mmCIF file of C-alpha atoms in Angstrom:
data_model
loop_
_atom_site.group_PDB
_atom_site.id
_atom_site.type_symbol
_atom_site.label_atom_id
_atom_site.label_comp_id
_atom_site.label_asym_id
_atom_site.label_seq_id
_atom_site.Cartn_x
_atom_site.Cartn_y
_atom_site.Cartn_z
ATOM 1 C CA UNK A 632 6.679 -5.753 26.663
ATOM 2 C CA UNK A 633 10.114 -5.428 25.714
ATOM 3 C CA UNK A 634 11.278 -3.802 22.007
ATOM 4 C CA UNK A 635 14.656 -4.070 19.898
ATOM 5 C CA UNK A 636 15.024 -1.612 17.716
ATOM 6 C CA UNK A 637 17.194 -2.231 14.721
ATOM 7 C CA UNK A 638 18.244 0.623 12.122
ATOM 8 C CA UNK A 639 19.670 0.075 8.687
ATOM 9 C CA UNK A 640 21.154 2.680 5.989
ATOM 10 C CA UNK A 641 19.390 2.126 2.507
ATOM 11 C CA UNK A 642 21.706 -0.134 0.629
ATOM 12 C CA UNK A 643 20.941 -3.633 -1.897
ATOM 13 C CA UNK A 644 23.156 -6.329 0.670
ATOM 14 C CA UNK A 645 21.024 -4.412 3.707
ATOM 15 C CA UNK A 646 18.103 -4.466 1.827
ATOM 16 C CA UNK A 647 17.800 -8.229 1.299
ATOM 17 C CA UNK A 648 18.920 -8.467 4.944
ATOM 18 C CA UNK A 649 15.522 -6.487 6.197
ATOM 19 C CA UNK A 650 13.512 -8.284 3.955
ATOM 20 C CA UNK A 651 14.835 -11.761 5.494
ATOM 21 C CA UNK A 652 14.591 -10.847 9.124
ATOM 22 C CA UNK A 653 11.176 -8.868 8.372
ATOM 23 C CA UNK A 654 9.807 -13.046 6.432
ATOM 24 C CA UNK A 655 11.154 -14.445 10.157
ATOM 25 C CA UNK A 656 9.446 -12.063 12.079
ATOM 26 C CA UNK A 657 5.793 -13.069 10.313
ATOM 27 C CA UNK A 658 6.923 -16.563 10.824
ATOM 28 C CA UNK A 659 7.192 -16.198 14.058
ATOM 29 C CA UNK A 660 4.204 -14.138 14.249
ATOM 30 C CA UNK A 661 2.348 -16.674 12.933
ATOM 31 C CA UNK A 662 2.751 -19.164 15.007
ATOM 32 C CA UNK A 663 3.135 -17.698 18.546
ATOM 33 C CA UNK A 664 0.796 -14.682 17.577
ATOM 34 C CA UNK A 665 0.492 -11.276 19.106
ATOM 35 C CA UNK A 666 0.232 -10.902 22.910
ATOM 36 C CA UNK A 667 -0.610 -7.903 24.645
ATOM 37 C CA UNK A 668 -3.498 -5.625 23.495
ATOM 38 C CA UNK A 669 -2.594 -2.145 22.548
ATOM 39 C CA UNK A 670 1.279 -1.812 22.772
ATOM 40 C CA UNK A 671 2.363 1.468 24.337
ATOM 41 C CA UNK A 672 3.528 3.339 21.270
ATOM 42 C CA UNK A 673 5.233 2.584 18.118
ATOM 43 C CA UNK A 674 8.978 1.411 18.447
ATOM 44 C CA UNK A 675 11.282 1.043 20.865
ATOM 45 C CA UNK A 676 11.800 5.057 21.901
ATOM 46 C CA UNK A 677 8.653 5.908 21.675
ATOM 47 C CA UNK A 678 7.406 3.029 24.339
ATOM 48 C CA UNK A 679 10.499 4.167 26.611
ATOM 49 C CA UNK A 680 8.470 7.816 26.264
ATOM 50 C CA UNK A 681 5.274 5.981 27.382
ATOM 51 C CA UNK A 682 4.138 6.241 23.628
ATOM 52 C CA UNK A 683 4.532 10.122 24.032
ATOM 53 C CA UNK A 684 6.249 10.456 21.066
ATOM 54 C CA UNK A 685 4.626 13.329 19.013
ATOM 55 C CA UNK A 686 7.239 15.767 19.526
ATOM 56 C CA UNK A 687 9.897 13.448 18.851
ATOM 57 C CA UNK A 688 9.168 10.871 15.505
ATOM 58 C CA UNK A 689 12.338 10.830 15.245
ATOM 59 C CA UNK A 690 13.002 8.138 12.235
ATOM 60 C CA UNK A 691 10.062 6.801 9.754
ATOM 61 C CA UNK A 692 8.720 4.052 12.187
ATOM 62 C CA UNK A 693 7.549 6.457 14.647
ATOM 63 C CA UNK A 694 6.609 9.247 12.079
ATOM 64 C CA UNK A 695 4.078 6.725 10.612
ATOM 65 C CA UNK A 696 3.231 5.445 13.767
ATOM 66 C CA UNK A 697 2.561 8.483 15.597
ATOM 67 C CA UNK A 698 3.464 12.141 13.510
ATOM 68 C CA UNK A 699 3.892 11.609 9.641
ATOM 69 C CA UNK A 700 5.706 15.812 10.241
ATOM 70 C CA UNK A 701 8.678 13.562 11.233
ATOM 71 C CA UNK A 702 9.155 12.592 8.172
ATOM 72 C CA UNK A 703 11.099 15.723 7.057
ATOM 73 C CA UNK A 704 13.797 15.260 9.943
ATOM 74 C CA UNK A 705 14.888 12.129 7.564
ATOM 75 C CA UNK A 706 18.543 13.648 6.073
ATOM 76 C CA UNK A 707 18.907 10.048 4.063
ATOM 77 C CA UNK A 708 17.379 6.878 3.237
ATOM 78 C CA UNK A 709 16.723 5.028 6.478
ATOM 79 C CA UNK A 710 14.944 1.356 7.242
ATOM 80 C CA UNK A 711 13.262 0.736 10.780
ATOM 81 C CA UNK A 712 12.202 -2.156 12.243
ATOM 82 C CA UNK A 713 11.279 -3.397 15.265
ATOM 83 C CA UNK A 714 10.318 -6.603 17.440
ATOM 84 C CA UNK A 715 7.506 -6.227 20.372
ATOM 85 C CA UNK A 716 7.732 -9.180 22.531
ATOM 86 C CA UNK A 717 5.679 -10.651 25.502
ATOM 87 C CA UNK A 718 5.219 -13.329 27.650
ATOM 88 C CA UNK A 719 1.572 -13.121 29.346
ATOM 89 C CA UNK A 720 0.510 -14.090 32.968
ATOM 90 C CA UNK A 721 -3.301 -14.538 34.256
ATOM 91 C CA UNK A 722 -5.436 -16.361 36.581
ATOM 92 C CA UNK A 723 -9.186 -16.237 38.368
ATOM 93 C CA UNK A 724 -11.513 -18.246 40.512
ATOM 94 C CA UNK A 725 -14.942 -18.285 39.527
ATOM 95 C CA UNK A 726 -17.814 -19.118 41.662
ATOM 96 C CA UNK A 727 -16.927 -22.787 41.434
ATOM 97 C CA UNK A 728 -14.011 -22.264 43.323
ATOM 98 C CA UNK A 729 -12.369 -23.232 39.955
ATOM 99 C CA UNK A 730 -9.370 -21.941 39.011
ATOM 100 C CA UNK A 731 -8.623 -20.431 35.583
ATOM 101 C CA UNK A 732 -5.157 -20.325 34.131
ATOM 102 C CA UNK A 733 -3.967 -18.333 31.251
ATOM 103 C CA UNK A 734 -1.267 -20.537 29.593
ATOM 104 C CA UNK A 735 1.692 -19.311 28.593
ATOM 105 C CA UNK A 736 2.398 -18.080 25.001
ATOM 106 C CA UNK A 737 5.753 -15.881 23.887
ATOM 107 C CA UNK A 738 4.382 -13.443 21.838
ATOM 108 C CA UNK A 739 6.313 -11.311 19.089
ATOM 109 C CA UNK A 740 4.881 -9.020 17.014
ATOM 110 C CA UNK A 741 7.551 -7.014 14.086
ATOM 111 C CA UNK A 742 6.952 -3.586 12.886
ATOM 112 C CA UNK A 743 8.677 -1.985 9.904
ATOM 113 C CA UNK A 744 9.422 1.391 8.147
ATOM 114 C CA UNK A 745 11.277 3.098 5.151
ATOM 115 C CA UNK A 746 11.787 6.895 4.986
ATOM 116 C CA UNK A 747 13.695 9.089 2.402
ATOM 117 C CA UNK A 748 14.101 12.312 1.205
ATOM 118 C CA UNK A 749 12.829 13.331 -1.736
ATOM 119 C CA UNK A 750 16.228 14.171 -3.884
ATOM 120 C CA UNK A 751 16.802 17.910 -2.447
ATOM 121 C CA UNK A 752 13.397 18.930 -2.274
ATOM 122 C CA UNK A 753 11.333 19.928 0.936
ATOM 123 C CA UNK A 754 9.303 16.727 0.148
ATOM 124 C CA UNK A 755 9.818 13.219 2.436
ATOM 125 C CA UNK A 756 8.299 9.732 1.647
ATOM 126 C CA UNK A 757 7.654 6.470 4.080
ATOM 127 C CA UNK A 758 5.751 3.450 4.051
ATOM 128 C CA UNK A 759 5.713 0.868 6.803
ATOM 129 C CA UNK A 760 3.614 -1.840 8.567
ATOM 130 C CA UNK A 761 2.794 -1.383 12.054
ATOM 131 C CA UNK A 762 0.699 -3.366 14.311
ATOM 132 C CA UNK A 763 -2.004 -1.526 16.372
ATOM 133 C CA UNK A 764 -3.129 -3.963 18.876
ATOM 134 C CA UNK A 765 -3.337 -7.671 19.020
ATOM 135 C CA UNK A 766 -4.235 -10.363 21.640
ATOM 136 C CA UNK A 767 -4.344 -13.995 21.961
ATOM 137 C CA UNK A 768 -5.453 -15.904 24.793
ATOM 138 C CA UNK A 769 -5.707 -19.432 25.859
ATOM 139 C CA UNK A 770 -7.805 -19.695 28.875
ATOM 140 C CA UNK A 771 -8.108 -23.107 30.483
ATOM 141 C CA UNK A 772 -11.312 -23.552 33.629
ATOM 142 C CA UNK A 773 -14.611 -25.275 34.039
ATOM 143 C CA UNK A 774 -17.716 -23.835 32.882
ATOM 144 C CA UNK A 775 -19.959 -22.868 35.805
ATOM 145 C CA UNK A 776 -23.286 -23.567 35.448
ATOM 146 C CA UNK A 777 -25.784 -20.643 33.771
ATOM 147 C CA UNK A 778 -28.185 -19.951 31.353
ATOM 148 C CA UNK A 779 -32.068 -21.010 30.800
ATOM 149 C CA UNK A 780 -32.738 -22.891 34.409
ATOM 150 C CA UNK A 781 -29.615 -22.245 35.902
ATOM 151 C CA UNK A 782 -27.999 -25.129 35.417
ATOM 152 C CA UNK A 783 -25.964 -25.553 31.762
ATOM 153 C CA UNK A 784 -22.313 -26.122 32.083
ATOM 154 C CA UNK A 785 -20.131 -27.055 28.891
ATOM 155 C CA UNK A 786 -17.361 -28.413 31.280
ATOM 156 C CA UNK A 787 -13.918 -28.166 31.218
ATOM 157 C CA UNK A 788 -13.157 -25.437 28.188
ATOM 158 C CA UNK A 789 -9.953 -24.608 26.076
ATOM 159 C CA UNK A 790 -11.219 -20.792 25.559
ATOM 160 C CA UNK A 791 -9.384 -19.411 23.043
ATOM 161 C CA UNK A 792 -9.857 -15.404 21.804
ATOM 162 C CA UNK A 793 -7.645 -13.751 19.149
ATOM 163 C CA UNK A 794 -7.630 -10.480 18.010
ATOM 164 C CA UNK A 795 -5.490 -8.487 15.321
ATOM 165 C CA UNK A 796 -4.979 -4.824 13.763
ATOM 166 C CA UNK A 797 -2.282 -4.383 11.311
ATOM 167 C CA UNK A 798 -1.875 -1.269 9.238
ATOM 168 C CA UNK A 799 -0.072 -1.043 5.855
ATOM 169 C CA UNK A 800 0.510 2.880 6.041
ATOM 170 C CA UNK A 801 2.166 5.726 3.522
ATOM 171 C CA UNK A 802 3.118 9.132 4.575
ATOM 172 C CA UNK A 803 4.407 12.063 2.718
ATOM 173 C CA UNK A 804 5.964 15.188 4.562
ATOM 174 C CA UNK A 805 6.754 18.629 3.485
ATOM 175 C CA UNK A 806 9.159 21.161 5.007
ATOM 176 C CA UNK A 807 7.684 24.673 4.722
ATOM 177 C CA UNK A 808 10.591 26.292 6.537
ATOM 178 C CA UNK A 809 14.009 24.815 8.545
ATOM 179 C CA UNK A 810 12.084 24.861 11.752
ATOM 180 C CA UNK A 811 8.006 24.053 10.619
ATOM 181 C CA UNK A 812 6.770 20.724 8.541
ATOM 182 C CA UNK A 813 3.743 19.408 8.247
ATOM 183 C CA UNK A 814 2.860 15.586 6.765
ATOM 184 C CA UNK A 815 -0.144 13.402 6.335
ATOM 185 C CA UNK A 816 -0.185 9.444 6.091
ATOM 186 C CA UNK A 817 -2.752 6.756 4.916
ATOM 187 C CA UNK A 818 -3.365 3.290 5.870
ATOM 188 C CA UNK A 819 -5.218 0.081 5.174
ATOM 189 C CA UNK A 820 -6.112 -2.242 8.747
ATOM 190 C CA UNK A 821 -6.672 -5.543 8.282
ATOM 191 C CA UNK A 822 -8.649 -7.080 11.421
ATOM 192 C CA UNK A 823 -8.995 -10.663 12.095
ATOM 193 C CA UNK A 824 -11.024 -12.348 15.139
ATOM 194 C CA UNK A 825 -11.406 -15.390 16.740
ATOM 195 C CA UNK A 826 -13.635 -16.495 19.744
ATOM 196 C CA UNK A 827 -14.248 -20.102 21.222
ATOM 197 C CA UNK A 828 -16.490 -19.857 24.896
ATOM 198 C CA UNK A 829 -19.536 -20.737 26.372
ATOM 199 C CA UNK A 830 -21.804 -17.377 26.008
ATOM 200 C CA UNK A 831 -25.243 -16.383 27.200
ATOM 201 C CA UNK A 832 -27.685 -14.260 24.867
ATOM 202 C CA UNK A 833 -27.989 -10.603 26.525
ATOM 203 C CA UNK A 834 -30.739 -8.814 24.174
ATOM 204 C CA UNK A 835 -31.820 -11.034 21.280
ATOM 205 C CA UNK A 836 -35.347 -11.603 22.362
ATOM 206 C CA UNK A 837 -36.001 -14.517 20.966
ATOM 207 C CA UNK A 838 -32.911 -16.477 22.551
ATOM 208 C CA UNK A 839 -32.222 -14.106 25.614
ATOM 209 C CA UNK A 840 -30.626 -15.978 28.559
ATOM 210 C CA UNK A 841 -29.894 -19.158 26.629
ATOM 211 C CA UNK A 842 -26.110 -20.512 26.704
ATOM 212 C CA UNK A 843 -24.708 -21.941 23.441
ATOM 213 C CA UNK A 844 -20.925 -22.973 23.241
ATOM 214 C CA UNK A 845 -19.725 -20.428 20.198
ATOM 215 C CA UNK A 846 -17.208 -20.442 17.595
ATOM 216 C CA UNK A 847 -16.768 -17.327 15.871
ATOM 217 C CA UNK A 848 -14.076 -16.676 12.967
ATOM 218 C CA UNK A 849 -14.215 -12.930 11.083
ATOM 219 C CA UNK A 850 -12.007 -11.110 8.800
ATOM 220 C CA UNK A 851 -12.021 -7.859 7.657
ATOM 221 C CA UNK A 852 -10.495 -4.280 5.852
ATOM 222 C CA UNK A 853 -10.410 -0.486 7.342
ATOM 223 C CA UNK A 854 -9.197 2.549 6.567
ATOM 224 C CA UNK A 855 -7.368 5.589 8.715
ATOM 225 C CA UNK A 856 -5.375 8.611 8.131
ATOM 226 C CA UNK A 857 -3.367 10.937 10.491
ATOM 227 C CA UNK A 858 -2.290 14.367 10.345
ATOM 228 C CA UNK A 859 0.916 16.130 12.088
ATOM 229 C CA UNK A 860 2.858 18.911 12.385
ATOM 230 C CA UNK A 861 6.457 19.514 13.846
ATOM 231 C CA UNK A 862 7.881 22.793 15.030
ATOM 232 C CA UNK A 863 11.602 22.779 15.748
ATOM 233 C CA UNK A 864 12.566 26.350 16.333
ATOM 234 C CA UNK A 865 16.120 24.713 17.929
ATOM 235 C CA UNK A 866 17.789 21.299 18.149
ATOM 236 C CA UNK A 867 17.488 21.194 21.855
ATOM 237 C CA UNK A 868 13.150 22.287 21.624
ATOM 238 C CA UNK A 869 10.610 20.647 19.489
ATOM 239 C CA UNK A 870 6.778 20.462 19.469
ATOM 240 C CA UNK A 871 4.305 18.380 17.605
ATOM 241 C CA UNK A 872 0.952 17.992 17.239
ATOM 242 C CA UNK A 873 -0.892 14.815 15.502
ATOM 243 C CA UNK A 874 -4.699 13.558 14.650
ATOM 244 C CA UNK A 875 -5.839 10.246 13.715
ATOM 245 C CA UNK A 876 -8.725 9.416 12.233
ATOM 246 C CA UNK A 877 -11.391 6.734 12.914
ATOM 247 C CA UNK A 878 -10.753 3.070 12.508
ATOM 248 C CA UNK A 879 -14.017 1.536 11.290
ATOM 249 C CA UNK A 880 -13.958 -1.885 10.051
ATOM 250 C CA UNK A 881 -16.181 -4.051 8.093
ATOM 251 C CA UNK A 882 -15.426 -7.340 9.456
ATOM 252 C CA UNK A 883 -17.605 -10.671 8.278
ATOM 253 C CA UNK A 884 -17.246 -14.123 8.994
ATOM 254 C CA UNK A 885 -18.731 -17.381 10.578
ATOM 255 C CA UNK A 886 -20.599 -17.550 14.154
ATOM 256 C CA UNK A 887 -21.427 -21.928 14.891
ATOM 257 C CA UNK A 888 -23.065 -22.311 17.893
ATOM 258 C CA UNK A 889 -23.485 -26.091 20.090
ATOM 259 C CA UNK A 890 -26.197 -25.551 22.119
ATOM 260 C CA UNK A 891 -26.639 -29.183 23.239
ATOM 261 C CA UNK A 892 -25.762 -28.525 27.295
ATOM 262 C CA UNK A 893 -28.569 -26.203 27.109
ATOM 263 C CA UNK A 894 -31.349 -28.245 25.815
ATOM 264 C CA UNK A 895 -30.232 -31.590 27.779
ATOM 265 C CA UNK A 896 -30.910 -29.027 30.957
ATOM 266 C CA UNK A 897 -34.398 -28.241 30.036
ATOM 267 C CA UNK A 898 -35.374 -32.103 30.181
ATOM 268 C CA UNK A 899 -38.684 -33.183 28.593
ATOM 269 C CA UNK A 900 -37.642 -33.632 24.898
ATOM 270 C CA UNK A 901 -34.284 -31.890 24.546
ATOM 271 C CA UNK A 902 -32.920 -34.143 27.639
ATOM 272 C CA UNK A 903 -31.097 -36.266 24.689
ATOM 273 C CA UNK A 904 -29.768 -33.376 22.706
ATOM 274 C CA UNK A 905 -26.345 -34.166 20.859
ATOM 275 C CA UNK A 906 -23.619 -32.046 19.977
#
């Protein structure tokens, strides 16, 4: 994955130029989606660190992301946002001796931040949208045979998965001395899913070992805080500490199933099933 981090002083002509480039961003969200699964920290530093950034939030995208403390290093207004891009790779050979390609999708996924000071006070403010993890994949291979008898295939499939986690998050940070702060942040996750494969029942008793060709579509809201503090006894030395809550998500939606390879393989009466 490859990041470019942009940073812009608080200002109205800037302003309207964040809020442009952050409406192209979604666009092209939207329609390459996110690749990748759980990018490596938050912002372009912070993934050069490895995503070992706790010590070092240094601006508001990587104080939300990581340490809301870093927060109170803010000395003025400051916008960040960044683009997370990706071009994935993937193949297999199942059993068939088929081989399965991933196809190739850029990916680019935008995250975003504000941070200011509180007038003079010890107090600090942000609020920014970050994505936590997202996947897409388009798998293209031939069903091997499975399921009840051994022998239901769905043929050649288009599998398609999707997954997304974006946070909306707000942080406040307070300086208790010139060297110790401490900050907290909350943040609403919205989780979307999508899954389109031949699968095989594990534990439902009544359909266990059956294969159905599935099409499943959720949507759903969470909720997660974090915690942090920052020491910074000197410019050159600085150590954090940071907790995140939880993620749990209530997530509902649709689950269709086809199951019309399986019955044609069981013969006697299904052997004319239709999709």
């Amino acid at each position: 994955m490859t990041a470019f981090p942009v940073r812009l002083p608080q200002g109205t002509c800037r302003r309207k130029l964040a809020a442009s480039l952050i409406l192209a961003l979604f666009g092209l969200q939207t329609a390459f989606g996110i690749e990748g699964v759980y990018t490596n920290g938050i912002g372009a530093r912070s993934m050069a660190l490895g995503g070992a950034a706790v010590a070092f939030p240094e601006g508001p995208l990587s104080a939300l992301g990581v340490n809301p403390a870093g927060l109170s290093l803010l000395k003025d207004p400051v916008s960040d946002f960044g683009v997370t891009a990706s071009v994935p790779t993937g193949s297999f050979r199942n059993r068939l001796g088929d081989t399965g390609k991933l196809k190739h999708y850029f990916g680019i996924a935008p995250d975003f931040a504000v941070g200011l000071p509180i007038g003079s006070g010890p107090l600090s403010f942000g609020v920014g949208l970050i994505p936590e993890a997202g996947v897409v994949a388009h798998w293209r291979y031939v069903d091997p045979p499975g399921g009840l008898g051994g022998r239901t295939s769905y043929g050649l499939q288009e599998n398609n998965a999707k997954l997304t986690l974006l946070r909306g998050a707000a942080g406040m940070s307070v300086a208790l001395s010139r060297c110790f702060s401490i900050g907290g942040s909350v943040g609403a996750v919205l989780n979307e899913n999508a899954l389109k494969t031949p699968y095989v029942f594990q534990t439902q008793p009544a359909l266990k070992g059956q294969k159905t060709q599935i099409d499943l579509h959720t949507q759903g809201w969470g909720w997660m805080g974090s915690l942090g503090m920052l020491f910074r006894p000197r410019d050159e030395f600085q150590m954090g500490l940071s907790y995140q809550t939880p993620m749990e998500i209530d997530s509902r939606g649709s689950l269709t199933g086809n199951a019309s390879a399986q019955l044609r393989s069981l013969g006697g009466p299904f052997a004319r099933a239709r999709p």
